[in-house]
Amino acid sequence: RKEVEQDPGPFNVPEGATVAFNCTYSNSASQSFFWYRQDCRKEPKLLMSVYSSGNEDGRFTAQLNRASQYISLLIRDSKLSDSATYLCVVRRGGSYIPTFGRGTSLIVHP
Amino acid sequence: GAGVSQSPSNKVTEKGKDVELRCDPISGHTALYWYRQSLGQGLEFLIYFQGNSAPDKSGLPSDRFSAERTGGSVSTLTIQRTQQEDSAVYLCASSLASGGPPYNEQFFGPGTRLTVL
């Protein structure tokens, strides 16, 4: 089983839709969690860190479920500009090396 | 403020040649990472520097790859005797420190696209 797994998609949604992605991780010692977005032929950019209590930033909400070992990203009121690949990143406790998922592709259409 | 910068943005080389890729991290960031990303693939960790500590080289794919970080700032990734399978985008990232978020949030440079003919 891969350390970090994501559904590659693509998720194809209309503008205004709500869409959610999950990311599962295999190592229960994982302690830090992040969502990055990566546009085509661009570098990854930090979207948000994921905290144990869950956190929200505008239209984006991230949740952590330690019992089931997954994190989620919810995007409300999707915009065309949200079209990108969303990368899940997990770092084990005691390790400084994060593990990146392969990403989930989102396409928002008019 | 200035973000992470990398140079060159593109590099085309012939098989067997050596290449040097440069990364300037965000000022004050003590942690620096190199990754590579092949077309349609995820990010592959290569090497990690933290302050003046010995680097974690566990991701380097072969002894043709090496990296240095001078003065705790600028880093250079060197690939000797390049092969066609080395073609990829090489990304550098830095973070403020190595603790928990937000200190370990990584900020990426624009990458160097390496093509080995």
XYZ file of C-alpha atoms in Angstrom:
227
model
C 0.000 0.000 0.000
C 1.332 3.427 -0.910
C 2.114 5.767 1.963
C -0.198 8.460 0.582
C -3.024 7.676 -1.832
C -5.316 9.950 -3.766
C -7.965 9.370 -6.396
C -6.342 10.841 -9.525
C -9.721 11.921 -10.968
C -10.360 14.002 -12.933
C -13.251 15.445 -11.031
C -15.264 17.375 -13.579
C -17.722 19.790 -11.924
C -19.750 22.847 -12.974
C -19.095 26.285 -11.572
C -20.755 26.756 -8.214
C -20.616 23.086 -7.283
C -19.259 21.696 -4.043
C -16.555 19.057 -4.441
C -14.626 16.995 -1.932
C -11.398 15.023 -2.180
C -10.042 12.465 0.224
C -6.485 11.365 0.790
C -5.548 8.273 2.788
C -2.240 7.708 4.523
C -0.817 4.444 5.749
C 1.479 5.475 8.599
C -0.346 6.074 11.861
C 2.668 8.062 13.127
C 1.942 10.804 10.596
C 1.743 14.177 12.278
C 1.703 16.973 9.726
C -0.743 17.262 6.860
C -1.071 19.737 4.033
C -2.959 20.424 0.837
C -1.097 21.981 -2.082
C -2.435 22.949 -5.483
C -0.422 22.622 -8.646
C -1.391 24.295 -11.896
C -0.276 22.789 -15.184
C 3.488 23.208 -15.673
C 3.778 25.243 -12.463
C 5.217 24.584 -9.042
C 3.071 23.358 -6.132
C 1.673 26.104 -3.934
C 0.546 25.675 -0.358
C -3.219 25.800 -0.073
C -3.543 25.050 3.615
C -2.156 23.072 6.503
C -4.583 20.609 8.055
C -5.036 20.801 11.804
C -6.534 18.199 14.088
C -9.609 20.296 14.778
C -10.184 20.975 11.094
C -9.756 24.358 9.540
C -11.411 26.599 7.027
C -10.092 29.267 4.691
C -12.827 30.970 2.723
C -14.384 28.405 0.396
C -11.926 25.695 1.431
C -12.327 23.383 4.412
C -9.820 20.743 5.460
C -10.508 17.911 7.870
C -8.337 15.259 9.500
C -9.660 11.864 10.565
C -6.912 10.119 12.513
C -8.996 7.042 13.319
C -9.540 6.260 9.652
C -6.244 7.825 8.550
C -7.463 10.228 5.942
C -7.622 13.937 5.293
C -10.199 15.691 3.185
C -10.521 18.915 1.261
C -13.915 20.465 0.570
C -14.283 23.237 -1.972
C -17.539 25.168 -1.973
C -18.875 27.367 -4.768
C -16.245 26.141 -7.246
C -14.668 28.721 -9.552
C -13.106 28.162 -12.958
C -9.824 29.231 -11.369
C -9.994 26.282 -8.953
C -9.119 23.958 -11.855
C -5.793 22.411 -10.860
C -4.253 19.311 -9.371
C -4.574 19.066 -5.594
C -1.706 17.363 -3.798
C -2.021 15.749 -0.403
C 1.161 15.905 1.696
C 1.871 13.919 4.840
C 4.859 14.006 7.164
C 5.580 11.325 9.743
C 6.494 12.285 13.260
C 10.270 12.296 13.675
C 10.843 12.646 9.924
C 11.589 15.862 8.111
C 10.760 14.384 4.740
C 7.186 14.884 3.556
C 5.494 12.400 1.269
C 3.453 13.777 -1.598
C 0.436 12.060 -3.078
C 0.161 11.848 -6.871
C -2.610 14.437 -6.826
C -6.286 14.734 -7.711
C -7.190 16.613 -10.860
C -10.100 19.053 -10.677
C -11.720 20.586 -13.745
C -14.349 23.259 -13.169
C -16.373 24.027 -16.296
C -18.797 26.872 -17.070
C 8.843 39.441 -0.225
C 11.021 37.421 -2.539
C 10.107 33.794 -2.931
C 12.260 30.806 -3.795
C 14.133 31.315 -7.043
C 15.741 28.737 -9.289
C 18.014 28.951 -12.274
C 18.089 28.196 -15.080
C 14.389 27.885 -15.789
C 15.128 25.547 -18.679
C 18.186 23.484 -19.474
C 18.757 21.332 -22.544
C 21.862 19.200 -22.475
C 23.364 16.257 -24.257
C 23.610 12.823 -22.746
C 26.838 12.452 -20.794
C 27.253 16.129 -19.924
C 27.221 17.501 -16.379
C 24.626 20.061 -15.265
C 24.306 22.378 -12.274
C 20.978 23.636 -11.018
C 20.754 26.498 -8.545
C 18.265 27.312 -5.793
C 17.960 30.496 -3.741
C 15.657 29.842 -0.791
C 13.564 32.407 1.012
C 15.773 34.505 3.286
C 15.789 33.124 6.817
C 14.515 29.679 5.850
C 16.762 27.049 7.381
C 15.331 23.984 5.657
C 15.830 23.322 1.946
C 14.580 20.420 -0.165
C 15.183 19.221 -3.707
C 12.565 17.196 -5.563
C 12.085 16.084 -9.115
C 8.868 15.606 -10.990
C 8.648 13.647 -14.203
C 5.817 14.287 -16.647
C 2.524 13.227 -15.109
C 4.225 11.866 -12.005
C 4.293 12.837 -8.351
C 7.099 14.616 -6.569
C 10.133 12.479 -5.818
C 12.227 13.579 -2.827
C 15.941 13.895 -3.551
C 17.796 15.624 -0.683
C 17.128 17.726 2.427
C 19.305 20.334 4.153
C 18.626 21.706 7.631
C 20.875 24.460 8.902
C 24.439 23.245 9.322
C 23.469 19.608 9.875
C 24.564 16.847 7.538
C 22.091 16.600 4.654
C 19.636 13.736 4.259
C 20.648 12.264 0.904
C 18.385 9.243 1.092
C 16.412 10.195 -2.025
C 19.288 10.654 -4.438
C 18.764 8.049 -7.195
C 22.421 7.407 -7.962
C 25.926 8.623 -7.183
C 25.734 10.821 -10.271
C 23.581 13.168 -8.197
C 25.027 15.445 -5.526
C 24.073 18.694 -3.854
C 25.666 21.370 -1.752
C 24.348 24.201 0.319
C 26.800 26.980 0.944
C 26.536 29.277 3.939
C 23.171 27.868 4.854
C 21.554 29.624 1.908
C 22.075 28.945 -1.795
C 22.043 25.318 -2.922
C 23.361 23.674 -6.064
C 22.212 20.304 -7.387
C 24.740 18.673 -9.703
C 24.003 15.815 -12.054
C 27.048 14.209 -13.628
C 27.048 12.245 -16.872
C 23.381 12.997 -17.501
C 21.123 10.282 -18.889
C 17.837 10.639 -20.765
C 15.927 9.331 -17.752
C 17.174 12.366 -15.798
C 14.832 14.547 -17.867
C 12.333 16.059 -15.440
C 11.433 19.254 -13.620
C 13.710 19.790 -10.639
C 11.976 21.678 -7.852
C 13.495 23.322 -4.831
C 11.506 24.174 -1.708
C 12.363 25.911 1.535
C 10.677 26.139 4.902
C 11.248 28.300 7.947
C 12.278 25.374 10.131
C 11.636 21.716 10.621
C 9.032 21.726 13.371
C 5.293 21.457 12.985
C 3.090 23.728 10.904
C 3.355 26.530 10.101
C 7.137 26.260 10.492
C 7.449 23.282 8.180
C 5.199 24.653 5.425
C 7.184 24.395 2.214
C 7.402 27.082 -0.451
C 8.483 25.985 -3.885
C 10.531 27.645 -6.565
C 9.375 27.642 -10.190
C 11.611 24.696 -11.028
C 14.228 23.926 -13.647
C 12.990 21.918 -16.615
C 15.862 19.630 -17.622
C 15.862 17.919 -20.991
C 18.604 15.420 -21.782
C 18.899 14.655 -25.480
